[in-house]
XYZ file of N, CA and C in Angstrom:
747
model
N 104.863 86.489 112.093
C 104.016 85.659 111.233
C 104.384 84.184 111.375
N 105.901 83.839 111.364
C 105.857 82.530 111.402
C 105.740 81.844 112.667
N 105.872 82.515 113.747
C 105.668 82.062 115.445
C 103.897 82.111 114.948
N 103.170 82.566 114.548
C 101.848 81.928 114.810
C 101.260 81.038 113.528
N 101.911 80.820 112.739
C 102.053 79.941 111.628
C 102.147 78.998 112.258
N 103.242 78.724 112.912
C 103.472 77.496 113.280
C 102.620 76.846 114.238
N 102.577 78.089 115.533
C 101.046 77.928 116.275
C 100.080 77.284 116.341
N 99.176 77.786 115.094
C 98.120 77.381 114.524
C 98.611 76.138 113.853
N 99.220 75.392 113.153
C 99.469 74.744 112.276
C 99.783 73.229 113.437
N 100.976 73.635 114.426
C 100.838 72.013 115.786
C 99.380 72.203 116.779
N 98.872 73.536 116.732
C 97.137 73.545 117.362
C 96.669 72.433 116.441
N 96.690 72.730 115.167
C 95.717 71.462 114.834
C 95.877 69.932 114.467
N 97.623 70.452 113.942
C 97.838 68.697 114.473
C 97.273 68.259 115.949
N 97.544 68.624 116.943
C 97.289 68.348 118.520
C 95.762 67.869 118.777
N 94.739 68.627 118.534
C 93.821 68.712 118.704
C 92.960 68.228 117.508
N 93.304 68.244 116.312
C 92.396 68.228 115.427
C 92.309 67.140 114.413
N 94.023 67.046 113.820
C 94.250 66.264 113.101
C 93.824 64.449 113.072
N 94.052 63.590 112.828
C 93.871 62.371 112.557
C 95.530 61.893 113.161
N 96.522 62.709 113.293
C 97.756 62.520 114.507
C 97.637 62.782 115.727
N 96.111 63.154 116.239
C 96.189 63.769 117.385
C 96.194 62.889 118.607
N 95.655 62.059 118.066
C 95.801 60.450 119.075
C 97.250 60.041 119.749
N 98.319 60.552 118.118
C 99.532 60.340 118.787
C 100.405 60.851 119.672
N 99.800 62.266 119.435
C 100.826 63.148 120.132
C 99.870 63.010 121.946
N 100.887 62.901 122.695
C 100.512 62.709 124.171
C 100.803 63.962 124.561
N 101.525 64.627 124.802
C 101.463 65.683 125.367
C 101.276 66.856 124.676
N 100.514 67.046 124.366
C 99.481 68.231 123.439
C 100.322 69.237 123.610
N 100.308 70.164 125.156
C 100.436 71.338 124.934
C 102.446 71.837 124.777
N 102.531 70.650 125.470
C 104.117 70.387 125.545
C 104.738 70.574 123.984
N 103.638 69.825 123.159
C 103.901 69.785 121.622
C 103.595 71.180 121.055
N 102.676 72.183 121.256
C 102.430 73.256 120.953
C 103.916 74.442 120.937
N 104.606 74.327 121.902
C 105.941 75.080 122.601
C 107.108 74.653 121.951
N 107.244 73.249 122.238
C 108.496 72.670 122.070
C 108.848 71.988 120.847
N 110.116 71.438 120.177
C 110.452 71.427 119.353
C 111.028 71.975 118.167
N 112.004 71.626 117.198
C 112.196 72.977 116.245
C 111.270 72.396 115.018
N 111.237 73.481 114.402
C 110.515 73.588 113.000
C 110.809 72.745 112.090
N 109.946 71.594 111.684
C 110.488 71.072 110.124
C 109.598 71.149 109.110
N 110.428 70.442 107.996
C 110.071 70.397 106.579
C 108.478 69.726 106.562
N 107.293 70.780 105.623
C 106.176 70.002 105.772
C 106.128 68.651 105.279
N 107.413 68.410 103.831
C 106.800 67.676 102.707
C 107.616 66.459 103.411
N 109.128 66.615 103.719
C 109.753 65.472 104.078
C 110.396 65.430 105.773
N 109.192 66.766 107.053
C 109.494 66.155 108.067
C 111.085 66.178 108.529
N 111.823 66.872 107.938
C 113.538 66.796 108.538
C 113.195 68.210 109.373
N 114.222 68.265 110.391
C 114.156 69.705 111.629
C 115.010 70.728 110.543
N 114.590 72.041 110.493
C 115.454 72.839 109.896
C 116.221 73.402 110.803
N 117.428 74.126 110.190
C 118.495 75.039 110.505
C 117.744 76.033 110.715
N 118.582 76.939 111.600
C 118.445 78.047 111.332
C 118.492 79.177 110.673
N 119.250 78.803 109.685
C 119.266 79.195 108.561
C 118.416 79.608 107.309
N 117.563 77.783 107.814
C 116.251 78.291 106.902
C 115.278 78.835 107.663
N 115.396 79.381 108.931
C 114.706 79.926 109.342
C 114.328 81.615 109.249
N 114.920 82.309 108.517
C 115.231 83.468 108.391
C 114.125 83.719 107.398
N 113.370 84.655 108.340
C 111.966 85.330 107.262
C 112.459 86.007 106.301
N 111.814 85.484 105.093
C 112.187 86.335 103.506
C 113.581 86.070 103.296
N 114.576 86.064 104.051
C 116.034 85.523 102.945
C 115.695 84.174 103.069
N 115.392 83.210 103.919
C 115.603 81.874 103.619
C 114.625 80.978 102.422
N 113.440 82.090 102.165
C 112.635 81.528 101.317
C 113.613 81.972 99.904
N 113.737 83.350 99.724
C 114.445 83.391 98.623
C 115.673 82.879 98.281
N 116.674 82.473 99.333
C 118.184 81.961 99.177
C 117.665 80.677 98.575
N 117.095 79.805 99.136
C 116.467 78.725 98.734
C 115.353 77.966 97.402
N 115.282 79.348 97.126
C 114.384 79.732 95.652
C 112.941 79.139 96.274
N 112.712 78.858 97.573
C 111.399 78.311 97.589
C 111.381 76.480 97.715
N 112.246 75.906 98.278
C 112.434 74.698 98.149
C 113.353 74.466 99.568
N 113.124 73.463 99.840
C 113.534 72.406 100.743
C 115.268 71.936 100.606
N 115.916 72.278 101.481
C 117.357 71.993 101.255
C 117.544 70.624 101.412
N 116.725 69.586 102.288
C 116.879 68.483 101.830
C 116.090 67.737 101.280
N 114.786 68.056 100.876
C 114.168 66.795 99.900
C 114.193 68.024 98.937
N 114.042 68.961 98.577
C 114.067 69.982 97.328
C 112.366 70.201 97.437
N 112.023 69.947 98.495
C 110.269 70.028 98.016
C 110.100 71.333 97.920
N 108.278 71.693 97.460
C 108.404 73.255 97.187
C 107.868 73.550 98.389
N 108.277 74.855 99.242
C 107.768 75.070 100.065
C 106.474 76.479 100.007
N 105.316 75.971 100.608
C 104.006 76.722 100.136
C 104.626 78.935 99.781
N 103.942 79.160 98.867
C 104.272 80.205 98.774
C 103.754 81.699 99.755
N 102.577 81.111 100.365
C 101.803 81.940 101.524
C 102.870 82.173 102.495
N 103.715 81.191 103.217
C 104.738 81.751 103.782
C 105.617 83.077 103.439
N 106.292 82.979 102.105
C 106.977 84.411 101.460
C 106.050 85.445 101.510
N 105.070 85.325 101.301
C 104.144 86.745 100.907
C 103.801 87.167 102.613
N 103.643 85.602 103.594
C 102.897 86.171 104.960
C 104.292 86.942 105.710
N 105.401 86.449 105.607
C 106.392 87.289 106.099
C 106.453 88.740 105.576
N 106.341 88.759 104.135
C 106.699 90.039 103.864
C 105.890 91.331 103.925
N 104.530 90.634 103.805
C 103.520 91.810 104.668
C 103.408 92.185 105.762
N 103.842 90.692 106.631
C 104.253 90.944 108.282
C 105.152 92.464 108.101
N 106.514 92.056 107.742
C 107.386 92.645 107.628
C 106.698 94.439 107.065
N 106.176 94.493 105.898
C 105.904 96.233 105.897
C 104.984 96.316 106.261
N 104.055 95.966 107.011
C 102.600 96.182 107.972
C 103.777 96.449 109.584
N 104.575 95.740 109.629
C 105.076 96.286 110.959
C 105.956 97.415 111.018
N 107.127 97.969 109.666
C 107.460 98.828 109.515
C 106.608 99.935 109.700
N 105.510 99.946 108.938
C 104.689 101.381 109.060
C 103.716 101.358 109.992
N 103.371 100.280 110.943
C 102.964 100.587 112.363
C 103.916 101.313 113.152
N 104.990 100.593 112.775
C 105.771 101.286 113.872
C 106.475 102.793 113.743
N 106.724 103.103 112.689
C 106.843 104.640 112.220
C 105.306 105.639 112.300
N 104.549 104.969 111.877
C 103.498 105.837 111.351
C 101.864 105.523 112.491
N 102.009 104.440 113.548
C 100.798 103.805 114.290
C 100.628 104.549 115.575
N 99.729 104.939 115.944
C 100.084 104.928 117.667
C 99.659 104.079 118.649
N 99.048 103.331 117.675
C 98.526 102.266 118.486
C 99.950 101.117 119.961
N 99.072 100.769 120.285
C 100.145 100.262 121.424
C 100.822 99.165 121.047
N 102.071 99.108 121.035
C 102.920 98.098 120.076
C 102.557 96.413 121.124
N 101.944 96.641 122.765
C 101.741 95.161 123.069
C 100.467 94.640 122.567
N 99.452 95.084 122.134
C 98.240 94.589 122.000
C 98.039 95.010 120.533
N 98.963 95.618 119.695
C 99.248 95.228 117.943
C 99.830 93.892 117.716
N 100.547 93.546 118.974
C 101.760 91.956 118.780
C 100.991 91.029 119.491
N 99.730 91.316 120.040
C 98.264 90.577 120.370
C 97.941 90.263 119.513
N 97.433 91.309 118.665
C 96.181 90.943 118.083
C 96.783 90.202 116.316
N 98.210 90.342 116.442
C 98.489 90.193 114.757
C 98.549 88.125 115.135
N 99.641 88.005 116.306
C 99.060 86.530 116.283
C 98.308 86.032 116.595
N 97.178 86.745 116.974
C 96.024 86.146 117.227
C 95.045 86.171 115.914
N 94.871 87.158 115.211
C 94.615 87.231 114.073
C 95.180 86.222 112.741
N 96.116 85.852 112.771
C 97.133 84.606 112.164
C 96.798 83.504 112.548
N 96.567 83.537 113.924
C 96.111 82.075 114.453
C 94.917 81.661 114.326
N 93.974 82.729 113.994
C 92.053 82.481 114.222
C 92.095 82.125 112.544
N 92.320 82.787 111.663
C 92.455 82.816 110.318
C 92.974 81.508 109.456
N 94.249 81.162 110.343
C 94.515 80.063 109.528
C 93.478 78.599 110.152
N 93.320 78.873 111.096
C 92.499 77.753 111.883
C 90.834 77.945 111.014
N 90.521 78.930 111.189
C 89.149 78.980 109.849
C 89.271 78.098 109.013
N 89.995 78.878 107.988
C 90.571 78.308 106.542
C 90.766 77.211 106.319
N 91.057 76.689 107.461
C 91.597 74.780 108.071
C 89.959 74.024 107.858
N 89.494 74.418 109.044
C 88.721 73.460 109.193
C 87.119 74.379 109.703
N 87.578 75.591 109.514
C 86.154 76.042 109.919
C 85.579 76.131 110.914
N 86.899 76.037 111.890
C 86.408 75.968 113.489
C 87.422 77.029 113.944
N 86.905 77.383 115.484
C 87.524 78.750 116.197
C 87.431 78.306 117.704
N 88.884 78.111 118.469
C 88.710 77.978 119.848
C 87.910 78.684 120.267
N 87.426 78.352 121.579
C 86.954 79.478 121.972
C 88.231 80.560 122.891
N 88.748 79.582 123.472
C 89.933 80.494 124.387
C 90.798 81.325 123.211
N 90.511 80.697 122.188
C 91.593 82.362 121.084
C 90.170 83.349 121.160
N 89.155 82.980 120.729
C 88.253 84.050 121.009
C 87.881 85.056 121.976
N 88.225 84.182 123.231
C 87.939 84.793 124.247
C 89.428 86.060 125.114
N 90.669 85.389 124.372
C 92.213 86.347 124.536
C 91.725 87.261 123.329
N 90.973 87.558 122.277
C 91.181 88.542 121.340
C 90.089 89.308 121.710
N 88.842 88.905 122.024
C 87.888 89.891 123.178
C 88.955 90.907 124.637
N 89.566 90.114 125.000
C 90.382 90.653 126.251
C 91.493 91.591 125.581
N 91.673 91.112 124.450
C 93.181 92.141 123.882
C 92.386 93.845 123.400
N 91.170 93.439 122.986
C 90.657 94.724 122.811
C 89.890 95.262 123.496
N 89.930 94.848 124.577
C 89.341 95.760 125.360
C 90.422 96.272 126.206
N 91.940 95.672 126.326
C 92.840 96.121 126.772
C 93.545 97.268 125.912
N 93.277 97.266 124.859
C 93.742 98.712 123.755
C 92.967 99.491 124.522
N 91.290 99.177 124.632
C 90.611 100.396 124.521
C 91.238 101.064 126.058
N 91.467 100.436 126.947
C 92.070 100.980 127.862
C 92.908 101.693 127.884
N 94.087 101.100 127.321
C 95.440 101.679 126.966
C 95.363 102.891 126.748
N 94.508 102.881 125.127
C 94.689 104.051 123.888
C 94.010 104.989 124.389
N 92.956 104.888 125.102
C 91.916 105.683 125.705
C 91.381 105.970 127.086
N 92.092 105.575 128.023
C 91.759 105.525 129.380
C 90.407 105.505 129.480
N 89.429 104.622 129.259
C 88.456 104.596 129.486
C 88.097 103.308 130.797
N 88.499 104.051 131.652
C 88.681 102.935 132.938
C 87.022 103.130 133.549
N 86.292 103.851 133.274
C 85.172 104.069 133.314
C 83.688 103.566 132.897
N 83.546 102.397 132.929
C 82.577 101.494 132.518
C 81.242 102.403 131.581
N 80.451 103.429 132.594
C 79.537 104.215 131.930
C 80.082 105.268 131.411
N 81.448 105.188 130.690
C 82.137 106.444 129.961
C 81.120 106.442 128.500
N 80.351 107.557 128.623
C 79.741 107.511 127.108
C 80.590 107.855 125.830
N 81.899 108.397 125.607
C 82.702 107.404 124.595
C 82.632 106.663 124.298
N 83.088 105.700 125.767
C 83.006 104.210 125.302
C 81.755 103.146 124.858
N 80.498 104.108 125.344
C 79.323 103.203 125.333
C 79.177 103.401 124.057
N 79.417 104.268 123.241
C 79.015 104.525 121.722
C 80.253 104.178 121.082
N 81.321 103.604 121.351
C 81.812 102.755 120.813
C 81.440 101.322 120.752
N 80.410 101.278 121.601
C 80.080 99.684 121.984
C 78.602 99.177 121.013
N 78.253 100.334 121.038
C 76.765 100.030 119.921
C 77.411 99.449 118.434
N 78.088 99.541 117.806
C 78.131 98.946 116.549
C 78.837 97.715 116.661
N 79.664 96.947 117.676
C 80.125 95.709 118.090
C 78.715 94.941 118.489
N 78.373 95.427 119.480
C 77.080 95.000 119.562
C 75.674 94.504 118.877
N 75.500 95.325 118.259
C 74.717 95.227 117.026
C 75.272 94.148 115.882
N 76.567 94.494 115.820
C 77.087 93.089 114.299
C 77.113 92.032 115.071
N 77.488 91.757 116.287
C 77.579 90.578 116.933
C 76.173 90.327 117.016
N 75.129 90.469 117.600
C 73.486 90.332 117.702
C 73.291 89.637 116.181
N 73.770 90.290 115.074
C 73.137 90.362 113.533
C 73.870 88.710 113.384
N 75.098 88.911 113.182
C 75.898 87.559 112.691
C 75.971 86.161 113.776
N 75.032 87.038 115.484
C 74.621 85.332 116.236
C 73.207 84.976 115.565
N 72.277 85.612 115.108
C 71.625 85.485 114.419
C 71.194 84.321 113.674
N 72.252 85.414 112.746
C 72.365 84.106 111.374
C 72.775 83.031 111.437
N 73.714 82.799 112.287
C 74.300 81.530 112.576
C 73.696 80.543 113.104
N 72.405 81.125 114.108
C 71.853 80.128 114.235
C 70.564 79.776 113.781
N 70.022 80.549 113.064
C 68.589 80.939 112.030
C 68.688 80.367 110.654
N 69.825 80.524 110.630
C 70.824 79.441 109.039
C 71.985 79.168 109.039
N 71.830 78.008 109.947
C 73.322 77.001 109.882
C 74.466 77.032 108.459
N 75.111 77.457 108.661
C 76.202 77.292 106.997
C 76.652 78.574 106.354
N 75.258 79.263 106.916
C 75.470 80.707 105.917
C 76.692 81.280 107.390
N 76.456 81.222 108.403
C 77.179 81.911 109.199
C 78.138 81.288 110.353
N 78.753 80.970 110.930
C 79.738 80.272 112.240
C 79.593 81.136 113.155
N 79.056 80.576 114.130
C 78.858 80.764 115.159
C 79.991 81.548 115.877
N 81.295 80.953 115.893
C 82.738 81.979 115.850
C 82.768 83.437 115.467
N 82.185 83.845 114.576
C 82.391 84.972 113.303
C 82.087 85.625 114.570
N 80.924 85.835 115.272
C 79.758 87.199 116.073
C 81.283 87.394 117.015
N 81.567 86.807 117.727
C 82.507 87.305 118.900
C 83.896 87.967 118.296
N 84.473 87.233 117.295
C 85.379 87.606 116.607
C 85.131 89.163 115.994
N 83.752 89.563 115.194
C 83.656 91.018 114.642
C 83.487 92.226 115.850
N 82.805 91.279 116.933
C 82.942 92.174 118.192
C 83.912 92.681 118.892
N 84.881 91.640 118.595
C 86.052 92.219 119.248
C 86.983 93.297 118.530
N 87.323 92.864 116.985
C 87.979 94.028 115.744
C 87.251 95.098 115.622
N 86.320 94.729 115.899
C 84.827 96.358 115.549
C 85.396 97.224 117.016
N 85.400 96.574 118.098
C 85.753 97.798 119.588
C 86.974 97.637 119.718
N 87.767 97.714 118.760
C 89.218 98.383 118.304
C 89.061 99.596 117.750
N 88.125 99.746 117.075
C 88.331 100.826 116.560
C 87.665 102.084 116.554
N 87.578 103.467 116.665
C 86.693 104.194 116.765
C 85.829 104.621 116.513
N 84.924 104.834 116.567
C 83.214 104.459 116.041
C 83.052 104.869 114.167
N 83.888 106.022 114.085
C 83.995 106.355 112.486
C 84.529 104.987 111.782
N 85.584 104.252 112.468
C 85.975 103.538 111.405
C 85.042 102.092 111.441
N 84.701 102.253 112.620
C 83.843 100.809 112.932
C 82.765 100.913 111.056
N 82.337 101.870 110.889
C 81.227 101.347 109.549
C 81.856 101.412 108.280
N 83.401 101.043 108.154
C 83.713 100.466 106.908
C 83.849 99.114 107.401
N 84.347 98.635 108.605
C 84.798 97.092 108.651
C 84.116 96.011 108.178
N 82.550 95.913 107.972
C 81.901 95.212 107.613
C 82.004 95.200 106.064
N 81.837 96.157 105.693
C 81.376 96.325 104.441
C 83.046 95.951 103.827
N 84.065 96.146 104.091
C 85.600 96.125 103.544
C 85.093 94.481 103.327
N 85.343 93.620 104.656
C 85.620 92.177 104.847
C 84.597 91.782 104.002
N 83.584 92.006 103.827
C 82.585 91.453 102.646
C 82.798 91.830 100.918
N 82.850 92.716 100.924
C 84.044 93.019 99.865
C 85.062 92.086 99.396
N 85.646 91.651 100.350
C 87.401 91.295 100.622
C 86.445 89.916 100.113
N 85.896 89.300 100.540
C 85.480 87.924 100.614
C 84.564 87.626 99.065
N 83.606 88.649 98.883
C 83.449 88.664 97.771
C 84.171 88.404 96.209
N 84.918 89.572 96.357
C 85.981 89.703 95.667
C 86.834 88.087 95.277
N 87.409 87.269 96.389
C 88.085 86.535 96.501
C 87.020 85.008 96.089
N 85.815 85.145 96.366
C 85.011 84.336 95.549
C 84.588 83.996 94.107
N 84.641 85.715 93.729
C 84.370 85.452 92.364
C 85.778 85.083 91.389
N 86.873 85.528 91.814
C 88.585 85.461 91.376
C 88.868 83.825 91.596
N 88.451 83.321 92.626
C 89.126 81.933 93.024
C 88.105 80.920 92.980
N 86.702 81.209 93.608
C 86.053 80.132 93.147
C 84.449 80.197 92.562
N 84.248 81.054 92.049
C 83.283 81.011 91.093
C 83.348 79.774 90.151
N 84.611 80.241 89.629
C 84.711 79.602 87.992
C 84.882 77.640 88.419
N 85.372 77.560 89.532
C 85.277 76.016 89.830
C 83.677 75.301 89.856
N 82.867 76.350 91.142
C 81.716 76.109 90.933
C 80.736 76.073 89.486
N 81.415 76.570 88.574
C 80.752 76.558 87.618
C 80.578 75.085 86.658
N 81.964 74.850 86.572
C 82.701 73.684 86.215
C 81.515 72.285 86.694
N 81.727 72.258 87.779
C 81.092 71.716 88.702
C 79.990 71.833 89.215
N 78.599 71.924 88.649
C 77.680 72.317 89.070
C 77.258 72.156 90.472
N 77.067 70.637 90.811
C 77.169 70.523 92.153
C 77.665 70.828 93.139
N 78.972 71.464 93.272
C 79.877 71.950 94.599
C 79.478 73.058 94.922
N 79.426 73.138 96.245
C 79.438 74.272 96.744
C 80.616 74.546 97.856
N 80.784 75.600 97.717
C 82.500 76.065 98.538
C 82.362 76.690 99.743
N 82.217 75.871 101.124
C 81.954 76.941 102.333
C 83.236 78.195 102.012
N 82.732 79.406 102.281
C 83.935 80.606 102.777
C 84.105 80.603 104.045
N 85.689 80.655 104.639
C 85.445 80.830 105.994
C 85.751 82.460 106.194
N 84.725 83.336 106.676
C 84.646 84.518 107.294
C 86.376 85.501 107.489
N 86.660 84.342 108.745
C 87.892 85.013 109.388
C 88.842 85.518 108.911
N 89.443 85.040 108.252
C 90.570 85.904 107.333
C 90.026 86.808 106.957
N 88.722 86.958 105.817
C 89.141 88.675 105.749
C 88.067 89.431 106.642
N 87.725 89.133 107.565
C 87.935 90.032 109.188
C 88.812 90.651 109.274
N 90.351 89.580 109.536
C 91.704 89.991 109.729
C 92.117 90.850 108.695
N 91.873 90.743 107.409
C 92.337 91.169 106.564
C 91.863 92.783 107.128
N 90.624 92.660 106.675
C 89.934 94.104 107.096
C 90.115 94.828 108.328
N 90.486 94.146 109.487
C 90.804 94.464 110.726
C 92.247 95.762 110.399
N 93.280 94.729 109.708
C 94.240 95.251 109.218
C 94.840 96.258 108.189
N 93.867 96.582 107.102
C 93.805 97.253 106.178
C 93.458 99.123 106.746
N 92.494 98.413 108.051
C 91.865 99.608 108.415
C 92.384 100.032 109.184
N 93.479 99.225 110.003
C 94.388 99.928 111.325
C 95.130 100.745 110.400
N 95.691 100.548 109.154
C 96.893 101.071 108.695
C 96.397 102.728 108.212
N 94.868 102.733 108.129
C 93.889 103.497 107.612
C 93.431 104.401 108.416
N 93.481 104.147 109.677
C 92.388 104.563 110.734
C 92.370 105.960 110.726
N 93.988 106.472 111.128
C 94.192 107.705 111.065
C 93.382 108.866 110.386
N 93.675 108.351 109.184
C 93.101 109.503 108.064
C 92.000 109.301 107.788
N 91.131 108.073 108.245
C 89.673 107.824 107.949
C 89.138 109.046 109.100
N 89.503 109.167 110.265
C 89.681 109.984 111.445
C 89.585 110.904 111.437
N 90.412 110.982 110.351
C 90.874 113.015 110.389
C 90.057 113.803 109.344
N 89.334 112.704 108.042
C 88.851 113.230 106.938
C 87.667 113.870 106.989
């Protein structure tokens, strides 16, 4: 979690930010360097680098300015942390293209949430990561394998539906979203493919009326873009942990 935290986070300084002018060597900056403090910018130890003890040894604060450090970090490690325990006891999925798709999923998500935009080259490595599962998990080295072709109709179809919208009504949809559901949808096997939609809309729902309904209300005038991607990921993830027994039921 925090290798694509951080990821995503010098991606958009580099490219995106209002620092991006400064930094000269972009990708050099993406790799290199150690980790510092958001609020006061000092390089941390390694010490504070330690997922889940260093947030808690630290109570959540900055060893040298005392700032608070965001709380999404503690919670994103520690789901990292038992989402990978029980993949790895309980998944069969292929542990290189689960350690694909989780930072890539981290990286598309927080970059949404940011600014509402989606490389295309992360789009286009998380298209390639799943079609490299489907290989893996399924030897379907067979292009006209009708398995695989009827795994391909419901990717197909949501991607068609959500390029659509995106471009039939600018705002309601991102253009990003269609390739992104295409790729989490042919992860999975055609049974589980018809909760994913309906979960992530849910998920997003849910998180609208809890977090920002009541602002919009306040505020008559505002309106709050949602960005999609996260709970994709969310749902992507909920349902890997799921798949099994959705499978077997």
């Amino acid at each position: 979690y925090s290798f694509s935290d951080v990821l995503a986070y010098r991606f958009y300084l580099a490219f995106f930010s209002k620092r991006r002018k400064e930094i000269q060597n972009k990708f050099s900056f993406l790799w290199k360097g150690r980790s510092v403090c958001e609020n006061c910018s000092r390089s941390l130890l390694a010490i504070d680098l330690i997922p889940i003890f260093s947030y808690w040894l630290r109570k959540g604060k900055c060893r040298y300015c005392d700032g608070v450090i965001a709380k999404r970090h503690f919670y994103g490690e520690l789901a990292s942390f038992l989402l990978g325990i029980f993949l790895c006891l309980f998944s069969s999925y292929p542990l290189i293209t689960t350690s694909l798709f989780f930072i890539l999923s981290i990286f598309l998500s927080w970059l949404d949430a940011k600014m509402q935009q989606i490389p295309v080259f992360a789009i286009l490595l998380l298209v390639i990561v799943s079609v490299l599962e489907v290989v893996i998990s399924h030897s379907y080295f067979g292009i006209f394998d009708i398995s695989f072709l009827a795994r391909l109709i419901q990717p197909l179809a949501w991607f068609v539906i959500f390029y659509i919208l995106a471009k039939v009504k600018p705002g309601s949809m991102g253009e990003g979203d269609a390739p992104v559901v295409f790729a989490y949808l042919l992860s999975f096997p055609v049974k589980v493919q018809l909760f994913f939609i309906p979960l992530a809309s849910t998920l997003g729902i849910l998180f609208y009326l809890i977090f920002l309904k009541g602002e919009e209300t306040k505020d008559k005038g505002k309106k709050t873009a949602i960005p999609f991607v996260p709970f994709l990921s969310l749902s992507f993830w909920i349902l890997r942990v799921l798949a099994q027994i959705i499978v077997d039921s």
